[in-house]
């Protein structure tokens, strides 16, 4: 039986609560003989700052570099509002993305039939929705230099962030999007703001060339990023794969998440380039939702995005696509049975907590194993 070494980084807020449910799912798969999942757990974000004065320790980075996959919960919270900027909890996540070179962030937004009512949009707009946002994750304004606040002679301050992309960075993320479209519905929508940004002009040019030269059978369209946000709430089913830069991808994926009923539903995979020798990719899997400090520690959080992220790890890093299908099916079973956490429950309806939802998914999974 294949053995996998997983690094669990639960982080802050609801992170530890939802991660605990992933462990149960991994145990169930292990017991059914699908693999041996060795897990190691370490600190990240505010929890790591409290312990070591850094949002991610060097020893944790070493573990992340050697793991078959990293599972990440969430970071941040009001407790760390005043820590120095370079040590804020989010810096831990950004270092992991950068140092593992996880340039491709896959954020699928799928509307489970049972949840069409939980969306703030009308049922016909989101029923059957299945889109994939491909977000560039190691470039753009998140990492561009200069990135600074300077004090001017007149005492005013001047803050600068730099949006920057090279041909190579755009080419490789475009290929990820086109490759996904090939095994989906054959359509890529590229988004940028070429009407105001030089990096948008280059983005559009490069994506167009890669599409024409390497993927002539894939339909390619271009939407300005603001218009894409509008179209996502107007008629999201027009999209298959949306490819965007780091910042637009952050925003558009939150919008897409809400279409599916709740931020608590959306998983994500962050992937590096395949290793030339082994073909293996570095990878990190995290829910799109954050640490939700308002409900942390109360056992109320929805674990589905975190469990779905583990499903993506099975599919994209561990070569266990069938097990991933089973996990996805177990989630759908539980939703179809009517069980809801608070974030996806109808007003006034009964809702269960994190542990009950996790247990129900494990039970549904066992039935399918
Ligand atoms: C996300 C989050 C992160 C981001 C934060 C926590 C740094 O919003 O993964 O979408 O902005 O990328
Ligand atoms: Mg975000």
PDB file of N, CA and C in Angstrom, residues 34-106:
ATOM      1  N   UNK A  34      -6.712   2.240   1.260  1.00  0.00           N
ATOM      2  CA  UNK A  34      -6.408   3.068   0.083  1.00  0.00           C
ATOM      3  C   UNK A  34      -5.029   3.714   0.149  1.00  0.00           C
ATOM      4  N   UNK A  35      -4.408   3.658   1.306  1.00  0.00           N
ATOM      5  CA  UNK A  35      -3.077   4.256   1.436  1.00  0.00           C
ATOM      6  C   UNK A  35      -2.747   4.403   2.900  1.00  0.00           C
ATOM      7  N   UNK A  36      -1.463   4.608   3.180  1.00  0.00           N
ATOM      8  CA  UNK A  36      -1.068   4.914   4.550  1.00  0.00           C
ATOM      9  C   UNK A  36      -0.787   6.401   4.599  1.00  0.00           C
ATOM     10  N   UNK A  37      -1.542   7.104   5.415  1.00  0.00           N
ATOM     11  CA  UNK A  37      -1.368   8.552   5.494  1.00  0.00           C
ATOM     12  C   UNK A  37      -0.643   8.905   6.786  1.00  0.00           C
ATOM     13  N   UNK A  38       0.648   9.193   6.653  1.00  0.00           N
ATOM     14  CA  UNK A  38       1.430   9.620   7.819  1.00  0.00           C
ATOM     15  C   UNK A  38       1.265  11.122   7.926  1.00  0.00           C
ATOM     16  N   UNK A  39       0.814  11.607   9.082  1.00  0.00           N
ATOM     17  CA  UNK A  39       0.645  13.048   9.202  1.00  0.00           C
ATOM     18  C   UNK A  39       1.569  13.622  10.261  1.00  0.00           C
ATOM     19  N   UNK A  40       2.045  14.811   9.978  1.00  0.00           N
ATOM     20  CA  UNK A  40       2.811  15.551  10.956  1.00  0.00           C
ATOM     21  C   UNK A  40       2.117  16.903  11.066  1.00  0.00           C
ATOM     22  N   UNK A  41       2.013  17.436  12.273  1.00  0.00           N
ATOM     23  CA  UNK A  41       1.288  18.702  12.452  1.00  0.00           C
ATOM     24  C   UNK A  41       2.249  19.760  12.965  1.00  0.00           C
ATOM     25  N   UNK A  42       2.145  20.963  12.425  1.00  0.00           N
ATOM     26  CA  UNK A  42       3.042  22.038  12.875  1.00  0.00           C
ATOM     27  C   UNK A  42       2.291  23.367  12.884  1.00  0.00           C
ATOM     28  N   UNK A  43       2.984  24.399  13.371  1.00  0.00           N
ATOM     29  CA  UNK A  43       2.350  25.710  13.543  1.00  0.00           C
ATOM     30  C   UNK A  43       2.551  26.607  12.326  1.00  0.00           C
ATOM     31  N   UNK A  44       1.580  27.471  12.091  1.00  0.00           N
ATOM     32  CA  UNK A  44       1.734  28.491  11.054  1.00  0.00           C
ATOM     33  C   UNK A  44       0.881  29.695  11.447  1.00  0.00           C
ATOM     34  N   UNK A  45       1.208  30.859  10.905  1.00  0.00           N
ATOM     35  CA  UNK A  45       0.401  32.057  11.149  1.00  0.00           C
ATOM     36  C   UNK A  45       0.599  32.617  12.536  1.00  0.00           C
ATOM     37  N   UNK A  46      -0.479  33.104  13.128  1.00  0.00           N
ATOM     38  CA  UNK A  46      -0.401  33.715  14.454  1.00  0.00           C
ATOM     39  C   UNK A  46       0.088  32.719  15.493  1.00  0.00           C
ATOM     40  N   UNK A  47      -0.334  31.461  15.358  1.00  0.00           N
ATOM     41  CA  UNK A  47       0.088  30.433  16.318  1.00  0.00           C
ATOM     42  C   UNK A  47       1.604  30.267  16.275  1.00  0.00           C
ATOM     43  N   UNK A  48       2.180  30.318  15.081  1.00  0.00           N
ATOM     44  CA  UNK A  48       3.635  30.197  14.952  1.00  0.00           C
ATOM     45  C   UNK A  48       4.316  31.460  15.486  1.00  0.00           C
ATOM     46  N   UNK A  49       3.700  32.606  15.237  1.00  0.00           N
ATOM     47  CA  UNK A  49       4.270  33.862  15.742  1.00  0.00           C
ATOM     48  C   UNK A  49       4.332  33.841  17.265  1.00  0.00           C
ATOM     49  N   UNK A  50       3.256  33.382  17.892  1.00  0.00           N
ATOM     50  CA  UNK A  50       3.236  33.327  19.355  1.00  0.00           C
ATOM     51  C   UNK A  50       4.331  32.397  19.881  1.00  0.00           C
ATOM     52  N   UNK A  51       4.590  31.307  19.160  1.00  0.00           N
ATOM     53  CA  UNK A  51       5.575  30.327  19.631  1.00  0.00           C
ATOM     54  C   UNK A  51       7.012  30.712  19.291  1.00  0.00           C
ATOM     55  N   UNK A  52       7.235  31.237  18.054  1.00  0.00           N
ATOM     56  CA  UNK A  52       8.628  31.497  17.635  1.00  0.00           C
ATOM     57  C   UNK A  52       8.892  32.935  17.191  1.00  0.00           C
ATOM     58  N   UNK A  53       7.891  33.806  17.223  1.00  0.00           N
ATOM     59  CA  UNK A  53       8.109  35.178  16.750  1.00  0.00           C
ATOM     60  C   UNK A  53       8.199  35.275  15.236  1.00  0.00           C
ATOM     61  N   UNK A  54       7.765  34.234  14.524  1.00  0.00           N
ATOM     62  CA  UNK A  54       7.784  34.223  13.052  1.00  0.00           C
ATOM     63  C   UNK A  54       6.515  33.533  12.573  1.00  0.00           C
ATOM     64  N   UNK A  55       5.973  33.973  11.421  1.00  0.00           N
ATOM     65  CA  UNK A  55       4.695  33.396  10.971  1.00  0.00           C
ATOM     66  C   UNK A  55       4.853  31.986  10.407  1.00  0.00           C
ATOM     67  N   UNK A  56       6.090  31.618  10.078  1.00  0.00           N
ATOM     68  CA  UNK A  56       6.364  30.211   9.778  1.00  0.00           C
ATOM     69  C   UNK A  56       7.849  29.971  10.070  1.00  0.00           C
ATOM     70  N   UNK A  57       8.136  28.929  10.857  1.00  0.00           N
ATOM     71  CA  UNK A  57       9.519  28.665  11.254  1.00  0.00           C
ATOM     72  C   UNK A  57      10.277  27.988  10.119  1.00  0.00           C
ATOM     73  N   UNK A  58      11.605  28.149  10.106  1.00  0.00           N
ATOM     74  CA  UNK A  58      12.416  27.494   9.064  1.00  0.00           C
ATOM     75  C   UNK A  58      12.261  25.981   9.116  1.00  0.00           C
ATOM     76  N   UNK A  59      12.128  25.443  10.323  1.00  0.00           N
ATOM     77  CA  UNK A  59      11.977  23.986  10.445  1.00  0.00           C
ATOM     78  C   UNK A  59      10.658  23.539   9.787  1.00  0.00           C
ATOM     79  N   UNK A  60       9.635  24.378   9.877  1.00  0.00           N
ATOM     80  CA  UNK A  60       8.350  24.046   9.243  1.00  0.00           C
ATOM     81  C   UNK A  60       8.500  24.081   7.725  1.00  0.00           C
ATOM     82  N   UNK A  61       9.259  25.061   7.236  1.00  0.00           N
ATOM     83  CA  UNK A  61       9.495  25.148   5.785  1.00  0.00           C
ATOM     84  C   UNK A  61      10.183  23.876   5.294  1.00  0.00           C
ATOM     85  N   UNK A  62      11.116  23.355   6.099  1.00  0.00           N
ATOM     86  CA  UNK A  62      11.817  22.121   5.710  1.00  0.00           C
ATOM     87  C   UNK A  62      10.817  20.972   5.584  1.00  0.00           C
ATOM     88  N   UNK A  63       9.926  20.869   6.568  1.00  0.00           N
ATOM     89  CA  UNK A  63       8.914  19.801   6.522  1.00  0.00           C
ATOM     90  C   UNK A  63       8.032  19.971   5.281  1.00  0.00           C
ATOM     91  N   UNK A  64       7.673  21.232   4.993  1.00  0.00           N
ATOM     92  CA  UNK A  64       6.784  21.487   3.854  1.00  0.00           C
ATOM     93  C   UNK A  64       7.468  21.090   2.549  1.00  0.00           C
ATOM     94  N   UNK A  65       8.783  21.353   2.474  1.00  0.00           N
ATOM     95  CA  UNK A  65       9.512  21.044   1.233  1.00  0.00           C
ATOM     96  C   UNK A  65       9.596  19.543   0.998  1.00  0.00           C
ATOM     97  N   UNK A  66       9.577  18.756   2.069  1.00  0.00           N
ATOM     98  CA  UNK A  66       9.746  17.315   1.863  1.00  0.00           C
ATOM     99  C   UNK A  66       8.417  16.543   1.897  1.00  0.00           C
ATOM    100  N   UNK A  67       7.302  17.223   2.232  1.00  0.00           N
ATOM    101  CA  UNK A  67       6.015  16.516   2.328  1.00  0.00           C
ATOM    102  C   UNK A  67       5.488  16.147   0.938  1.00  0.00           C
ATOM    103  N   UNK A  68       4.658  15.097   0.868  1.00  0.00           N
ATOM    104  CA  UNK A  68       3.976  14.786  -0.398  1.00  0.00           C
ATOM    105  C   UNK A  68       2.908  15.832  -0.687  1.00  0.00           C
ATOM    106  N   UNK A  69       2.335  16.383   0.376  1.00  0.00           N
ATOM    107  CA  UNK A  69       1.376  17.487   0.224  1.00  0.00           C
ATOM    108  C   UNK A  69       1.264  18.203   1.559  1.00  0.00           C
ATOM    109  N   UNK A  70       1.017  19.504   1.490  1.00  0.00           N
ATOM    110  CA  UNK A  70       0.785  20.293   2.698  1.00  0.00           C
ATOM    111  C   UNK A  70      -0.706  20.610   2.762  1.00  0.00           C
ATOM    112  N   UNK A  71      -1.309  20.361   3.910  1.00  0.00           N
ATOM    113  CA  UNK A  71      -2.706  20.766   4.111  1.00  0.00           C
ATOM    114  C   UNK A  71      -2.713  21.951   5.066  1.00  0.00           C
ATOM    115  N   UNK A  72      -3.345  23.016   4.629  1.00  0.00           N
ATOM    116  CA  UNK A  72      -3.267  24.284   5.339  1.00  0.00           C
ATOM    117  C   UNK A  72      -4.675  24.706   5.769  1.00  0.00           C
ATOM    118  N   UNK A  73      -4.824  25.123   7.022  1.00  0.00           N
ATOM    119  CA  UNK A  73      -6.150  25.538   7.501  1.00  0.00           C
ATOM    120  C   UNK A  73      -6.443  26.987   7.177  1.00  0.00           C
ATOM    121  N   UNK A  74      -6.102  27.884   8.079  1.00  0.00           N
ATOM    122  CA  UNK A  74      -6.345  29.318   7.870  1.00  0.00           C
ATOM    123  C   UNK A  74      -5.429  30.081   8.814  1.00  0.00           C
ATOM    124  N   UNK A  75      -5.143  31.329   8.476  1.00  0.00           N
ATOM    125  CA  UNK A  75      -4.297  32.139   9.368  1.00  0.00           C
ATOM    126  C   UNK A  75      -4.900  33.519   9.594  1.00  0.00           C
ATOM    127  N   UNK A  76      -4.513  34.120  10.717  1.00  0.00           N
ATOM    128  CA  UNK A  76      -4.869  35.509  10.989  1.00  0.00           C
ATOM    129  C   UNK A  76      -5.965  35.651  12.017  1.00  0.00           C
ATOM    130  N   UNK A  77      -6.134  36.896  12.459  1.00  0.00           N
ATOM    131  CA  UNK A  77      -7.157  37.201  13.457  1.00  0.00           C
ATOM    132  C   UNK A  77      -6.795  38.484  14.168  1.00  0.00           C
ATOM    133  N   UNK A  78      -7.765  39.070  14.861  1.00  0.00           N
ATOM    134  CA  UNK A  78      -7.549  40.368  15.509  1.00  0.00           C
ATOM    135  C   UNK A  78      -6.427  40.335  16.545  1.00  0.00           C
ATOM    136  N   UNK A  79      -6.179  39.159  17.122  1.00  0.00           N
ATOM    137  CA  UNK A  79      -5.127  39.047  18.140  1.00  0.00           C
ATOM    138  C   UNK A  79      -3.764  39.528  17.614  1.00  0.00           C
ATOM    139  N   UNK A  80      -3.547  39.403  16.297  1.00  0.00           N
ATOM    140  CA  UNK A  80      -2.239  39.733  15.729  1.00  0.00           C
ATOM    141  C   UNK A  80      -2.266  41.021  14.907  1.00  0.00           C
ATOM    142  N   UNK A  81      -3.284  41.853  15.169  1.00  0.00           N
ATOM    143  CA  UNK A  81      -3.442  43.085  14.380  1.00  0.00           C
ATOM    144  C   UNK A  81      -2.221  43.991  14.513  1.00  0.00           C
ATOM    145  N   UNK A  82      -1.521  43.916  15.638  1.00  0.00           N
ATOM    146  CA  UNK A  82      -0.431  44.883  15.864  1.00  0.00           C
ATOM    147  C   UNK A  82       0.963  44.294  15.671  1.00  0.00           C
ATOM    148  N   UNK A  83       1.092  43.047  15.229  1.00  0.00           N
ATOM    149  CA  UNK A  83       2.446  42.498  15.060  1.00  0.00           C
ATOM    150  C   UNK A  83       3.090  43.176  13.853  1.00  0.00           C
ATOM    151  N   UNK A  84       4.435  43.274  13.826  1.00  0.00           N
ATOM    152  CA  UNK A  84       5.106  43.939  12.700  1.00  0.00           C
ATOM    153  C   UNK A  84       4.664  43.334  11.364  1.00  0.00           C
ATOM    154  N   UNK A  85       4.560  44.176  10.336  1.00  0.00           N
ATOM    155  CA  UNK A  85       4.014  43.767   9.044  1.00  0.00           C
ATOM    156  C   UNK A  85       4.658  42.490   8.514  1.00  0.00           C
ATOM    157  N   UNK A  86       6.002  42.384   8.630  1.00  0.00           N
ATOM    158  CA  UNK A  86       6.679  41.223   8.054  1.00  0.00           C
ATOM    159  C   UNK A  86       6.403  39.939   8.835  1.00  0.00           C
ATOM    160  N   UNK A  87       5.853  40.079  10.031  1.00  0.00           N
ATOM    161  CA  UNK A  87       5.560  38.881  10.822  1.00  0.00           C
ATOM    162  C   UNK A  87       4.071  38.602  10.941  1.00  0.00           C
ATOM    163  N   UNK A  88       3.228  39.368  10.196  1.00  0.00           N
ATOM    164  CA  UNK A  88       1.782  39.133  10.312  1.00  0.00           C
ATOM    165  C   UNK A  88       1.490  37.692   9.883  1.00  0.00           C
ATOM    166  N   UNK A  89       0.415  37.099  10.414  1.00  0.00           N
ATOM    167  CA  UNK A  89       0.126  35.689  10.134  1.00  0.00           C
ATOM    168  C   UNK A  89       0.111  35.346   8.650  1.00  0.00           C
ATOM    169  N   UNK A  90      -0.442  36.247   7.825  1.00  0.00           N
ATOM    170  CA  UNK A  90      -0.543  35.987   6.387  1.00  0.00           C
ATOM    171  C   UNK A  90       0.829  35.803   5.740  1.00  0.00           C
ATOM    172  N   UNK A  91       1.867  36.399   6.355  1.00  0.00           N
ATOM    173  CA  UNK A  91       3.211  36.274   5.791  1.00  0.00           C
ATOM    174  C   UNK A  91       3.658  34.816   5.765  1.00  0.00           C
ATOM    175  N   UNK A  92       3.164  34.027   6.703  1.00  0.00           N
ATOM    176  CA  UNK A  92       3.518  32.602   6.733  1.00  0.00           C
ATOM    177  C   UNK A  92       2.990  31.886   5.507  1.00  0.00           C
ATOM    178  N   UNK A  93       1.759  32.187   5.155  1.00  0.00           N
ATOM    179  CA  UNK A  93       1.150  31.568   3.971  1.00  0.00           C
ATOM    180  C   UNK A  93       1.866  32.036   2.703  1.00  0.00           C
ATOM    181  N   UNK A  94       2.168  33.331   2.642  1.00  0.00           N
ATOM    182  CA  UNK A  94       2.823  33.856   1.436  1.00  0.00           C
ATOM    183  C   UNK A  94       4.219  33.261   1.273  1.00  0.00           C
ATOM    184  N   UNK A  95       4.919  33.035   2.395  1.00  0.00           N
ATOM    185  CA  UNK A  95       6.255  32.420   2.291  1.00  0.00           C
ATOM    186  C   UNK A  95       6.140  30.976   1.791  1.00  0.00           C
ATOM    187  N   UNK A  96       5.169  30.254   2.312  1.00  0.00           N
ATOM    188  CA  UNK A  96       4.970  28.878   1.835  1.00  0.00           C
ATOM    189  C   UNK A  96       4.728  28.872   0.328  1.00  0.00           C
ATOM    190  N   UNK A  97       3.828  29.750  -0.139  1.00  0.00           N
ATOM    191  CA  UNK A  97       3.529  29.792  -1.572  1.00  0.00           C
ATOM    192  C   UNK A  97       4.779  30.126  -2.375  1.00  0.00           C
ATOM    193  N   UNK A  98       5.532  31.129  -1.902  1.00  0.00           N
ATOM    194  CA  UNK A  98       6.684  31.610  -2.664  1.00  0.00           C
ATOM    195  C   UNK A  98       7.820  30.583  -2.636  1.00  0.00           C
ATOM    196  N   UNK A  99       8.169  30.091  -1.442  1.00  0.00           N
ATOM    197  CA  UNK A  99       9.336  29.209  -1.329  1.00  0.00           C
ATOM    198  C   UNK A  99       9.077  27.827  -1.915  1.00  0.00           C
ATOM    199  N   UNK A 100       7.816  27.397  -1.943  1.00  0.00           N
ATOM    200  CA  UNK A 100       7.512  26.123  -2.598  1.00  0.00           C
ATOM    201  C   UNK A 100       7.221  26.350  -4.090  1.00  0.00           C
ATOM    202  N   UNK A 101       7.262  27.617  -4.516  1.00  0.00           N
ATOM    203  CA  UNK A 101       7.013  27.993  -5.925  1.00  0.00           C
ATOM    204  C   UNK A 101       5.666  27.468  -6.423  1.00  0.00           C
ATOM    205  N   UNK A 102       4.635  27.688  -5.610  1.00  0.00           N
ATOM    206  CA  UNK A 102       3.285  27.197  -5.933  1.00  0.00           C
ATOM    207  C   UNK A 102       2.583  28.241  -6.803  1.00  0.00           C
ATOM    208  N   UNK A 103       2.917  28.272  -8.066  1.00  0.00           N
ATOM    209  CA  UNK A 103       2.442  29.381  -8.914  1.00  0.00           C
ATOM    210  C   UNK A 103       1.005  29.213  -9.396  1.00  0.00           C
ATOM    211  N   UNK A 104       0.474  27.994  -9.299  1.00  0.00           N
ATOM    212  CA  UNK A 104      -0.862  27.759  -9.867  1.00  0.00           C
ATOM    213  C   UNK A 104      -1.866  27.428  -8.770  1.00  0.00           C
ATOM    214  N   UNK A 105      -2.849  28.280  -8.609  1.00  0.00           N
ATOM    215  CA  UNK A 105      -3.871  28.077  -7.588  1.00  0.00           C
ATOM    216  C   UNK A 105      -5.195  27.732  -8.267  1.00  0.00           C
ATOM    217  N   UNK A 106      -5.677  26.524  -7.993  1.00  0.00           N
ATOM    218  CA  UNK A 106      -6.923  26.043  -8.609  1.00  0.00           C
ATOM    219  C   UNK A 106      -8.055  26.198  -7.600  1.00  0.00           C
TER     220      UNK A 106
END
